[in-house]
Coordinates of C-alpha atoms in Angstrom, one line a residue:
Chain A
X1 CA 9.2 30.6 -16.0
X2 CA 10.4 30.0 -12.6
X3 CA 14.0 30.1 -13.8
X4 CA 16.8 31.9 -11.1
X5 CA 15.0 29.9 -8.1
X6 CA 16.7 27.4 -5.5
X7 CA 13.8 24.8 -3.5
X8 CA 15.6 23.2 -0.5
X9 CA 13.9 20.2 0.9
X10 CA 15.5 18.9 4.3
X11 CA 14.3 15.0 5.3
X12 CA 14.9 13.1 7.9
X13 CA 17.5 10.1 6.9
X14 CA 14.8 7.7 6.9
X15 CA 13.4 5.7 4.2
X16 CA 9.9 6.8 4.2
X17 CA 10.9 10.7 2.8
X18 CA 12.8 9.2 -0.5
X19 CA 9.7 9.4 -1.9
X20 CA 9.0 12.9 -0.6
X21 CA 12.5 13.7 -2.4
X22 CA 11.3 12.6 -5.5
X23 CA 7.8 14.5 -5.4
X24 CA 9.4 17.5 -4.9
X25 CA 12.0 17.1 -8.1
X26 CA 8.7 15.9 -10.2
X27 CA 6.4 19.1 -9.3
X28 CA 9.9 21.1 -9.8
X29 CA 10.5 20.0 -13.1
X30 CA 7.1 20.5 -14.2
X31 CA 7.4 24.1 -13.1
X32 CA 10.6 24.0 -15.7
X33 CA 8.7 22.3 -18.5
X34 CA 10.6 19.5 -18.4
X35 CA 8.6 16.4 -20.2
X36 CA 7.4 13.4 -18.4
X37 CA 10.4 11.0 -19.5
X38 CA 13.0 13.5 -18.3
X39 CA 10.6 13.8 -15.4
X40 CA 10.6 10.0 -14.3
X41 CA 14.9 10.2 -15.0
X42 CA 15.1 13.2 -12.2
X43 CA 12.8 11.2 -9.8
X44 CA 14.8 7.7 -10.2
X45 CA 18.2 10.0 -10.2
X46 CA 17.0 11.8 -6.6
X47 CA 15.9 8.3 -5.9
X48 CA 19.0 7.0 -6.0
X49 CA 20.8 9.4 -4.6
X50 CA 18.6 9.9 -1.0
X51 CA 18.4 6.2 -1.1
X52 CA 22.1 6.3 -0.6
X53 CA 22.5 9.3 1.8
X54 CA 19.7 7.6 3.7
X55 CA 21.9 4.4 3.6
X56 CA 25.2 6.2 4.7
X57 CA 23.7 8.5 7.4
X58 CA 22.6 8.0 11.2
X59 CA 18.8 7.5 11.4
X60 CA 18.1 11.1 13.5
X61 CA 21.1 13.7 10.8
X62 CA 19.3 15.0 7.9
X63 CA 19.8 14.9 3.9
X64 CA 19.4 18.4 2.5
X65 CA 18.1 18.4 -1.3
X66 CA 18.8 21.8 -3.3
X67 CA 16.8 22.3 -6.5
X68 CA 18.3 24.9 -8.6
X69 CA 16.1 26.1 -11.2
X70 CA 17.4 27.3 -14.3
X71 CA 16.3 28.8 -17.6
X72 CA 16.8 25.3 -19.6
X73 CA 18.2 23.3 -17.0
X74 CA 17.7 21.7 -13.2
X75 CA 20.3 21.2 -10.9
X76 CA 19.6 18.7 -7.8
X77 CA 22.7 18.2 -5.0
X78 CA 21.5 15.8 -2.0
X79 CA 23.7 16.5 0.8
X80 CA 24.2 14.4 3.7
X81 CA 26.9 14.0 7.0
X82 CA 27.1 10.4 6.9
X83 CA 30.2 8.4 6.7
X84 CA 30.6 8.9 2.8
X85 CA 31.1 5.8 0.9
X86 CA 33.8 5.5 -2.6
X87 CA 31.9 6.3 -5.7
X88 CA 34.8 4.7 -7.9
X89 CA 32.8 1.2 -7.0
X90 CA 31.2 -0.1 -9.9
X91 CA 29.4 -3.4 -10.0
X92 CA 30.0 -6.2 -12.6
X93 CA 27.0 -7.7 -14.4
X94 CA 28.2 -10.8 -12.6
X95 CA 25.0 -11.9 -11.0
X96 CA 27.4 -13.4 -7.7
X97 CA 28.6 -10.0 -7.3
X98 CA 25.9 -7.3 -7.7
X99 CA 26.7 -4.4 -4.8
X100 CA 23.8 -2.2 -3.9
X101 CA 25.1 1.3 -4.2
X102 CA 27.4 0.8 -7.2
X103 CA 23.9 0.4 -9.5
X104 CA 22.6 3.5 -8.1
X105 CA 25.6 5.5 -9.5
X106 CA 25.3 3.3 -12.6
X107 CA 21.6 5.0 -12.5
X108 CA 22.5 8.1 -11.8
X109 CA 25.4 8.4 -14.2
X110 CA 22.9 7.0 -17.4
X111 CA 19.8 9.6 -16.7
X112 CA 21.8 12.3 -15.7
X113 CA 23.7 15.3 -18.0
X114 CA 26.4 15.6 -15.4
X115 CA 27.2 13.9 -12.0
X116 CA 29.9 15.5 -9.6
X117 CA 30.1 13.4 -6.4
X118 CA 32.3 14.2 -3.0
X119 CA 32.3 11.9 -0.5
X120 CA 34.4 11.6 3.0
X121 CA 34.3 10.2 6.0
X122 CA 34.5 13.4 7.9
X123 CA 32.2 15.3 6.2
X124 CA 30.0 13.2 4.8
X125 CA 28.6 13.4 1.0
X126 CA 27.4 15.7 -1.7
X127 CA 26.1 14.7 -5.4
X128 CA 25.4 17.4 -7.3
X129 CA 22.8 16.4 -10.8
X130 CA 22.7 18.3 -13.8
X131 CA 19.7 17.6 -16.0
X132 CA 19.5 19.8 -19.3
X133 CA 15.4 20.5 -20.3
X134 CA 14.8 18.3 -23.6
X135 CA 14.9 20.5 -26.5
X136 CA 11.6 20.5 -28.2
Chain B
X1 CA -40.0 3.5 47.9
X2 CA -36.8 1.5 49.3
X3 CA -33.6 1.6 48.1
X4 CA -31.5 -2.0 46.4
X5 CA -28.5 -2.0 47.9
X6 CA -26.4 -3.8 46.0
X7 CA -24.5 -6.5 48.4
X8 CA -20.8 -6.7 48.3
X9 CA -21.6 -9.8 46.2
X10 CA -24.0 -8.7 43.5
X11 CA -21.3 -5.6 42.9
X12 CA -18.9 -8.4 42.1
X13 CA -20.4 -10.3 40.1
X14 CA -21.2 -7.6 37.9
X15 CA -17.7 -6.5 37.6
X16 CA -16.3 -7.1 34.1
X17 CA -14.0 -9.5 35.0
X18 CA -16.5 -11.6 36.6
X19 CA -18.2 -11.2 33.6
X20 CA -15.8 -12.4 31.4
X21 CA -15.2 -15.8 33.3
X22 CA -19.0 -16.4 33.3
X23 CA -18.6 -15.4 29.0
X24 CA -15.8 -17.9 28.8
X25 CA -17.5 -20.9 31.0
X26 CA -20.7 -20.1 29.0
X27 CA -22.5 -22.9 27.0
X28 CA -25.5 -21.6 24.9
X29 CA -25.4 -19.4 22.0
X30 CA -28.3 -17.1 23.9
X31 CA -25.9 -17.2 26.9
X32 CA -23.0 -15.8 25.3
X33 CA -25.1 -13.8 23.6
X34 CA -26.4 -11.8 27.2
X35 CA -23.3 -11.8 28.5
X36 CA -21.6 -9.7 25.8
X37 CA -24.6 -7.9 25.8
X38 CA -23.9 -6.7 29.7
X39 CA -20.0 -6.5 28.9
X40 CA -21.1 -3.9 26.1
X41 CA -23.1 -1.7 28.1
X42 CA -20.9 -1.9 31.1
X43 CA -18.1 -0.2 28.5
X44 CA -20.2 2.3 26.8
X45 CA -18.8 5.2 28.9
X46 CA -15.6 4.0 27.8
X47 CA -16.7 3.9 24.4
X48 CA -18.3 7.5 24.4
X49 CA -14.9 8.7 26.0
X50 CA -13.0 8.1 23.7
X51 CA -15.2 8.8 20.3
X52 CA -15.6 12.1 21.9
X53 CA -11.9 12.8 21.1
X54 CA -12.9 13.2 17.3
X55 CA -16.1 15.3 18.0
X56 CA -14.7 18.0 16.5
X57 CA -14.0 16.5 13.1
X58 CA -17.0 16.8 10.7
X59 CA -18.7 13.9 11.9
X60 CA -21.6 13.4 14.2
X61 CA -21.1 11.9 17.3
X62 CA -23.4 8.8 17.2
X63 CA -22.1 7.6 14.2
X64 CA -18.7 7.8 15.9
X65 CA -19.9 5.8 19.1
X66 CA -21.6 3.7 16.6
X67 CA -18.0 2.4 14.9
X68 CA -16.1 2.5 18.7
X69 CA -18.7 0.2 19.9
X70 CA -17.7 -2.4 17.0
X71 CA -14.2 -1.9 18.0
X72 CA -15.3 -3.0 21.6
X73 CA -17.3 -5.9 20.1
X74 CA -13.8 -6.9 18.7
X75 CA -12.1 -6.5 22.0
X76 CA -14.6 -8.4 23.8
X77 CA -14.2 -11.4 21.3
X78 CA -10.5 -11.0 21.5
X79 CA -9.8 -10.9 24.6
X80 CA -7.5 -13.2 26.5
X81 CA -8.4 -12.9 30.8
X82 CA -5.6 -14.6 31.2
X83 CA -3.3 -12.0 29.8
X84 CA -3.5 -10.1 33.1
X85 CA -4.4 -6.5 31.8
X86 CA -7.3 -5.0 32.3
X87 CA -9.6 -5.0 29.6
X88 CA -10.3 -1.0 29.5
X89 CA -6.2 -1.2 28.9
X90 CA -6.9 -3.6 26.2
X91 CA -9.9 -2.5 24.4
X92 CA -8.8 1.2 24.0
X93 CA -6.5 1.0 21.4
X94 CA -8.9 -1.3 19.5
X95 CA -11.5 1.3 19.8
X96 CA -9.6 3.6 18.6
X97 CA -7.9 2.0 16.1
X98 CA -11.6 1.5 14.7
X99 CA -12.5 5.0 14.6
X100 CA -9.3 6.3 13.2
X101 CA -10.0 3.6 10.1
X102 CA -13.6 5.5 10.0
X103 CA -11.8 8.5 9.2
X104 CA -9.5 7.2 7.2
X105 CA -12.1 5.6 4.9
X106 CA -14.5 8.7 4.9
X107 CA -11.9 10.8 3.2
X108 CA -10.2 7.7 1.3
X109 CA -13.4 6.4 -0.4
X110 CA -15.3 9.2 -1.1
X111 CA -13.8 12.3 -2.0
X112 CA -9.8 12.0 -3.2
X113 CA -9.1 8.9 -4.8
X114 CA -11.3 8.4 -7.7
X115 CA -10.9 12.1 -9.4
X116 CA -7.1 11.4 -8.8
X117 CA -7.2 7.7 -10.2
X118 CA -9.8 9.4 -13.5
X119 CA -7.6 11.9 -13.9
X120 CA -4.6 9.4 -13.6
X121 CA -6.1 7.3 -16.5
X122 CA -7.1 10.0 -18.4
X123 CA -3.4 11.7 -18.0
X124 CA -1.9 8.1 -19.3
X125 CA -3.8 8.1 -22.0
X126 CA -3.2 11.6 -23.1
X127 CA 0.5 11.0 -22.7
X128 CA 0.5 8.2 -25.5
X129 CA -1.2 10.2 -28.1
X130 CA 0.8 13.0 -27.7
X131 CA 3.8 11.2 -27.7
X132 CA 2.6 10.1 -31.4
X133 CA 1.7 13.4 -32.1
X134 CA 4.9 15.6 -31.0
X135 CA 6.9 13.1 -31.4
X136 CA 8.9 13.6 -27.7
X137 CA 7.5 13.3 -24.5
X138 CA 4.9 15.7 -23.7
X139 CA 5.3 18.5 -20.5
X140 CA 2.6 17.9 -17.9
X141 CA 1.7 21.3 -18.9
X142 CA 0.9 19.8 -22.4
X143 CA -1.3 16.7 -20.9
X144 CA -3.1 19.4 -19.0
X145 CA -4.1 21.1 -21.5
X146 CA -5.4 18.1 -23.4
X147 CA -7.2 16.5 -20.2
X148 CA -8.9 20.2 -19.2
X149 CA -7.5 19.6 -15.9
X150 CA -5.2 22.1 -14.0
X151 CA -1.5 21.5 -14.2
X152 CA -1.0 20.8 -10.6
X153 CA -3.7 18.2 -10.4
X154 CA -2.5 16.5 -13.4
X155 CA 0.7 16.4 -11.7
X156 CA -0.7 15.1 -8.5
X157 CA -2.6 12.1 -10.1
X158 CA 0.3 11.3 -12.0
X159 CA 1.9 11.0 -9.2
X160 CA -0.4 10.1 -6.3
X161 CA -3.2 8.5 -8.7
X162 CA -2.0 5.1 -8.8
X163 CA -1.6 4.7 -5.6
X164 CA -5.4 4.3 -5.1
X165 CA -6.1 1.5 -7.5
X166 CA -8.9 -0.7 -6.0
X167 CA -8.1 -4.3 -6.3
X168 CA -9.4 -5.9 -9.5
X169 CA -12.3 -8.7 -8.9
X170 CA -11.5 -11.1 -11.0
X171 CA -8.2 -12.1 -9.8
X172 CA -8.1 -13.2 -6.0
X173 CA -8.9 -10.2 -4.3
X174 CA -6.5 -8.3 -2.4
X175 CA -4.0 -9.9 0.6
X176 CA -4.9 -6.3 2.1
X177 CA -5.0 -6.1 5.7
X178 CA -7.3 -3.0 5.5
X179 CA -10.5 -3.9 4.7
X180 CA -13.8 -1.9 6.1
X181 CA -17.2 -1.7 5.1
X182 CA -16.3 1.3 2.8
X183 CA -14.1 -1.0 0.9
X184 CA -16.4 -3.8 0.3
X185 CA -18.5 -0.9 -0.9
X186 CA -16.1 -0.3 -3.3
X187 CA -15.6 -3.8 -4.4
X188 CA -19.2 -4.3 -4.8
X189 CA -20.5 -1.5 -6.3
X190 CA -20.0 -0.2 -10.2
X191 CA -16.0 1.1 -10.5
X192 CA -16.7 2.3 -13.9
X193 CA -19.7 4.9 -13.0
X194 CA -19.2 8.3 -12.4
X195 CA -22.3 9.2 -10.2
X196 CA -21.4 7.9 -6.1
X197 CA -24.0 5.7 -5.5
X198 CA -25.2 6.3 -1.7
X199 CA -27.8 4.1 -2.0
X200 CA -25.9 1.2 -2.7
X201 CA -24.6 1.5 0.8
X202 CA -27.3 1.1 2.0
X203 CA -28.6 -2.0 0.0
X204 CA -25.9 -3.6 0.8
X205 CA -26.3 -4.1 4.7
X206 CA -29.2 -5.4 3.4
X207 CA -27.7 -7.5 1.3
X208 CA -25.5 -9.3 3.7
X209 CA -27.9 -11.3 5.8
X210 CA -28.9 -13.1 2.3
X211 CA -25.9 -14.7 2.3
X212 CA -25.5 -18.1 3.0
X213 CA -24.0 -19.0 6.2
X214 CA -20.5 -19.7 6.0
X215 CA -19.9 -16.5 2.8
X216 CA -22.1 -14.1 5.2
X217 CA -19.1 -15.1 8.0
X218 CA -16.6 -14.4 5.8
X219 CA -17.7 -10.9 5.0
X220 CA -18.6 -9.8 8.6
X221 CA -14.7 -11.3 10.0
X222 CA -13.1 -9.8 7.1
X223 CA -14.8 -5.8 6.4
X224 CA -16.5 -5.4 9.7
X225 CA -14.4 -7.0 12.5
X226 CA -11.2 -6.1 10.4
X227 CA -9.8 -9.6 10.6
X228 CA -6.8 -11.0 8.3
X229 CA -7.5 -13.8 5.7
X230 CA -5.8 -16.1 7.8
X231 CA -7.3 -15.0 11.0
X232 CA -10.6 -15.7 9.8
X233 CA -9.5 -19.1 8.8
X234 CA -8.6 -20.1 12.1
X235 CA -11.6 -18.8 13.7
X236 CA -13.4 -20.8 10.9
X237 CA -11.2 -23.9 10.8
X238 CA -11.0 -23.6 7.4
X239 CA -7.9 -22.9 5.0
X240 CA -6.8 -19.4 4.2
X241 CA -7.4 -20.6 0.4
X242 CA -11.1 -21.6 1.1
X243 CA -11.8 -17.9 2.9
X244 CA -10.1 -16.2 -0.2
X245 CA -12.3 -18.0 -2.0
X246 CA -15.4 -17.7 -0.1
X247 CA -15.2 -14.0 0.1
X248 CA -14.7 -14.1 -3.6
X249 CA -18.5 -15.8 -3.9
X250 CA -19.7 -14.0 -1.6
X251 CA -18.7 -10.5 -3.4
X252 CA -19.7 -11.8 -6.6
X253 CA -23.2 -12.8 -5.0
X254 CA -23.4 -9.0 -3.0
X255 CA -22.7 -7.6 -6.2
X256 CA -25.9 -9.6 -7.7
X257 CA -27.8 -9.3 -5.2
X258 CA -27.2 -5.6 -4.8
X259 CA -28.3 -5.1 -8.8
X260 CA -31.6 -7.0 -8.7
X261 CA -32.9 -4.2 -6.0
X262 CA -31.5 -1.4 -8.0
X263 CA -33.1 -2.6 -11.0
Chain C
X1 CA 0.4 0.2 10.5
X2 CA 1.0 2.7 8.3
X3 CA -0.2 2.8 5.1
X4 CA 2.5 1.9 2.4
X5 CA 2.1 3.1 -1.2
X6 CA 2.5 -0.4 -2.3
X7 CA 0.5 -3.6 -2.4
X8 CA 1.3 -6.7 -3.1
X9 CA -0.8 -9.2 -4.6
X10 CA 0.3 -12.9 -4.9
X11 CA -1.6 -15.9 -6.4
X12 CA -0.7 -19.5 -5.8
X13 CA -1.2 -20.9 -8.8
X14 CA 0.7 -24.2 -8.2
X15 CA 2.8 -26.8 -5.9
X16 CA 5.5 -24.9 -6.3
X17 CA 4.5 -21.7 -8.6
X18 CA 3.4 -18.5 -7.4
X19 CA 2.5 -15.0 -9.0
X20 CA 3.3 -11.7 -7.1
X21 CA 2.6 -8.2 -8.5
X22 CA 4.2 -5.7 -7.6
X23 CA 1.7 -2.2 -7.5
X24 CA 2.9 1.0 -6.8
X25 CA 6.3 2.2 -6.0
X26 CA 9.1 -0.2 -4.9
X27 CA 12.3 1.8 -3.6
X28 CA 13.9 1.9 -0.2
X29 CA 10.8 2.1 2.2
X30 CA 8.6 -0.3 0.3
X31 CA 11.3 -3.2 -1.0
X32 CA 11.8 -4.8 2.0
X33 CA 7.7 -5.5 2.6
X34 CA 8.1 -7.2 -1.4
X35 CA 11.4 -8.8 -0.3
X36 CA 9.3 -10.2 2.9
X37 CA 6.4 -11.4 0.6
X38 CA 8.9 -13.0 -1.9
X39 CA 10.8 -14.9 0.9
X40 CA 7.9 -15.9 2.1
X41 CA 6.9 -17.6 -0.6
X42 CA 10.0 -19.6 -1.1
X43 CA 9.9 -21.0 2.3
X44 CA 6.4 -22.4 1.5
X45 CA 7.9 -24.0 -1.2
X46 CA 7.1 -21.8 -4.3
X47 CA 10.5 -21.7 -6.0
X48 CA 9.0 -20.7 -9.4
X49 CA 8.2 -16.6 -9.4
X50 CA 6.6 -14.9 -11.9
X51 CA 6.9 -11.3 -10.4
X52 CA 4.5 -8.9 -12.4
X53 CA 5.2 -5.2 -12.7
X54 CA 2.6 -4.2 -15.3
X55 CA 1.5 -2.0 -12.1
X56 CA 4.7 -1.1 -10.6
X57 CA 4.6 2.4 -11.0
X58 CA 8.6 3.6 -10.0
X59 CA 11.3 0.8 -9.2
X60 CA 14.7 1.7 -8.3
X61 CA 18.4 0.0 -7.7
X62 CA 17.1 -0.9 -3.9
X63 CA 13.8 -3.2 -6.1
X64 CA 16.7 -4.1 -8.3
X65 CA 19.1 -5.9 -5.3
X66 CA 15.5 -7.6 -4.4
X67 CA 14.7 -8.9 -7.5
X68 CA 18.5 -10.1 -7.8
X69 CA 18.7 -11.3 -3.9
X70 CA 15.4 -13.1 -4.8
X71 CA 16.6 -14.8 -8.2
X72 CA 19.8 -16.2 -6.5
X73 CA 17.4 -17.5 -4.0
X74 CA 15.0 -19.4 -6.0
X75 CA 17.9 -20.9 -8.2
X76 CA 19.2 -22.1 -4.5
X77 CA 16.1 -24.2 -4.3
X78 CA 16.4 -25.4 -8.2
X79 CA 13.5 -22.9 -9.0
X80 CA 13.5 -19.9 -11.6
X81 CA 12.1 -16.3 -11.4
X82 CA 10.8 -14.2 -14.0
X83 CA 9.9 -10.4 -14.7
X84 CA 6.3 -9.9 -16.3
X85 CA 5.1 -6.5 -18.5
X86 CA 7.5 -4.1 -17.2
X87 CA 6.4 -0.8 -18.4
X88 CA 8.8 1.7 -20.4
X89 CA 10.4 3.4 -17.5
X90 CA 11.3 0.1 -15.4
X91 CA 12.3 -1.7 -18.5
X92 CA 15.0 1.7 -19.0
X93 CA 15.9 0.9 -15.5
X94 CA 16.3 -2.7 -16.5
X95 CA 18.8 -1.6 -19.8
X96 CA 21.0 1.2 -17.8
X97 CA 22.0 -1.7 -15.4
X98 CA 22.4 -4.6 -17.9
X99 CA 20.2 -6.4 -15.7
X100 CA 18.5 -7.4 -19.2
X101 CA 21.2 -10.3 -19.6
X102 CA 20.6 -12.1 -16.1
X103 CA 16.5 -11.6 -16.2
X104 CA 13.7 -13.3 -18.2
X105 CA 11.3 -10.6 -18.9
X106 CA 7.8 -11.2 -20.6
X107 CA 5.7 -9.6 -22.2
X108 CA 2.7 -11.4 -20.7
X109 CA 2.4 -13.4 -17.5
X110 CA 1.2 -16.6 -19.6
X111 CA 4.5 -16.5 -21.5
X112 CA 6.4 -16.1 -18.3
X113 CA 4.0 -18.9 -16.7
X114 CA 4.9 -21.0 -19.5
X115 CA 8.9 -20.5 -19.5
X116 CA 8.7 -21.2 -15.9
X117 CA 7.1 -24.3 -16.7
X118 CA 9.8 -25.2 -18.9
X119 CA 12.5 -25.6 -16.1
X120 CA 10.2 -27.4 -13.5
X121 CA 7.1 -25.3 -12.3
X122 CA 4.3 -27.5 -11.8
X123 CA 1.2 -25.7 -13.9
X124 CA -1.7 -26.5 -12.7

């Protein structure tokens, strides 16, 4: 069990490395024993939230990911120094009004155990995920 | 026994770009056909130059000056004098470009993809029985263990495995830019046998010259000058539709005719 | 060009009816080749989509704003798009954003082919 451990994964801000985001979480969680669904829920939830780092954040800063393992559960923050953004947004099912980054919290929020996000201008944003290993 | 010296003239006339007007004014098939002919040798240092780059990599140099010199048969067809470079500027990427795809398809059809994609299917498949059987969703570790692969390449086709997924032939196949010899391998040959077949490779360049005239076109412009679907319908004056469909035949016919010499 | 880890296929199976499948992953790198694709498509005229994702491997919210961007598109031109086979994870996506009540999603691409037929794709 490779409980105890912390795998930090620093990408560029550029679209290409989302996916690089979420390989890492998927070979991470595997190491936990975490089963494929709750697999495929961390990948969409880092997903989401490099896609919107990437989004909020000059093309040459970084977003740094932080895996923390633990004995049944995975922590993932992704970090950025962008120029934050309001998570209180939500979208309406409204087809006319259908923002992009309010349905990536809506994602996040619906996969995920826990969500703690901290966002500012000055300093940029942090979303810290807390997905508990399925009981079996 | 004298010396030719080659008149101020003569060294002219035999410099590429002279060439090239002479190729462009030229009438007759056989004509055009000597005049590449000298604009090929005259750039087979250049072509030697640059496979040279990737001597190091696992594959023997002829073969590599082999695949730059139909990346300087593209050039030559492609290129515009009136675009003011030189063609050595020109053609040097397009060389390149040629041998890089070599690589590229070395390691792409052979070696990675199709354990990754087996595994891939076999990894799916596990994963819905077990989901039946342990009622949850199974842990990579568990598919492992059911597939007799290792956990980390389960987890590496389940990821990665899909990715490689040849295009199917019986819908249109694939708006792909990248297609190369290698690939029309693939499309021709068996997907569903488990042994390489080499020699398939082989029947199929022989393969090709049986085609009729206007399918064998399609296939050279589209896997061995690299050209898009749409590109090769200008060049043909034909619709992109009637190329998609043509190389469709013309698979379907390789495939055939590739069979009846195994058989 | 680099290599991206999607393809798309699209058949023109009409005046104004096209398929597109979507195969591999679609998030932020890859949506905007798709997005290209799609738009494509509806400037040539096909306003009818039936977008198949029997093959798309991971979609995310970025795919989603596509899909949407591309449905408000087609109904601009009086067409209609529909989602084909989404497998189990996509179709979770699909539920968590309640996108479920503003697509049609089929089970096969012949009952999607046939839906869009119903509002003014010409079949062939």
């Amino acid at each position: 069990m490779s409980a105890g451990h912390r795998v930090e994964l620093r990408i560029p801000s550029r679209a290409e490395f989302v996916s690089t985001a979420r390989l890492v979480v998927s070979s991470v969680a595997c190491r936990l024993d975490f089963g494929i669904d709750a697999i495929d829920d961390l990948k969409l939830a880092v997903g989401e939230a490099c896609t919107n780092a990437i989004k909020h954040s000059p093309a040459d800063s970084e977003i740094i990911i932080a895996y923390e393992l633990h004995p049944d559960h995975l922590i993932v923050e992704v970090v950025d120094h962008g120029r934050g953004f309001d998570p209180s947004a939500r979208p309406s099912v409204d087809i006319d009004e259908l923002p992009q980054s309010g349905l990536g919290l809506m994602v996040i929020e619906a996969v995920m155990d826990e969500v703690c996000f901290q966002s500012s201008p000055e300093q940029g944003t942090r979303v810290r995920m807390v997905k508990r290993r399925p009981t079996k | 026994m004298p010396r030719t010296k080659r008149t101020p003239q003569a060294a002219a006339d035999s410099h590429p770009d002279a060439i090239f007007q002479r190729l462009r004014r030229a009438r007759g098939p056989d004509q055009r056909a000597l005049l590449r002919e000298q604009l090929i040798m005259a750039h087979m240092k250049l072509v030697r130059f640059l496979a040279q780059k990737f001597a190091n990599r696992g594959e023997p140099l002829d073969d590599l000056v082999q695949v730059g010199t139909i990346g300087l048969i593209n050039a030559i067809d492609r290129f515009d004098t009136d675009r003011g470079i030189r063609f050595a500027t020109y053609a040097t990427p397009t060389i390149l470009g040629e041998i890089k795809r070599y690589f590229r398809d070395r390691g792409w059809a052979i070696k990675v993809p199709r354990k990754l994609q087996e595994i891939n299917l076999k990894a799916t498949r596990a994963a819905d029985a077990l989901v039946q059987r342990l009622d949850r969703a199974p842990t990579v570790a568990e598919i492992a263990a059911q597939i007799g692969e290792t956990e980390e390449e389960t987890l590496e086709a389940m990821e990665l495995g899909q990715h490689y997924e040849l295009a199917s032939l019986n819908g249109e196949v694939g708006s792909a830019e990248d297609e190369s010899p290698s690939v029309l391998g693939d499309y021709v040959g068996q997907r569903d046998s488990e042994t390489e077949d080499f020699g398939m490779r082989v029947r199929l360049e022989e393969a090709i010259p049986k085609l009729p005239e206007r399918e064998r076109s399609v296939i050279q412009l589209r896997f061995y000058a690299g050209m898009s679907q749409t590109d090769v319908a200008k060049k043909m004056g034909i619709s992109q539709m009637h190329v998609s469909r043509l190389q469709h035949k013309a698979i379907q016919r390789l495939k055939q005719l590739v069979r009846e010499v195994a058989e | 060009m680099e290599t991206m880890p999607i393809d798309i296929k699209i058949r023109k199976l009409g005046a104004n009816l096209a398929v597109v499948e979507l195969i591999g992953d679609c998030d932020l790198y890859t949506t905007p080749k798709a997005k290209q694709a799609i738009v494509e498509l509806i400037e040539q005229g096909y306003v009818f989509l039936a977008v198949v994702l029997e093959k798309t491997a991971y979609m995310d919210s970025t795919a989603l704003g596509m899909l949407v961007g591309s449905l408000k598109r087609v109904r601009e031109h009086k067409g209609d798009l529909a989602l084909v086979a989404p497998q189990p994870r996509v179709q979770r996506l699909l539920d968590i954003t309640r996108l479920t009540t503003v697509f049609d999603v089929s089970a096969t691409e012949e009952s999607a082919i046939e839906s869009l037929r119903q509002r003014g794709a010409k079949v062939p």
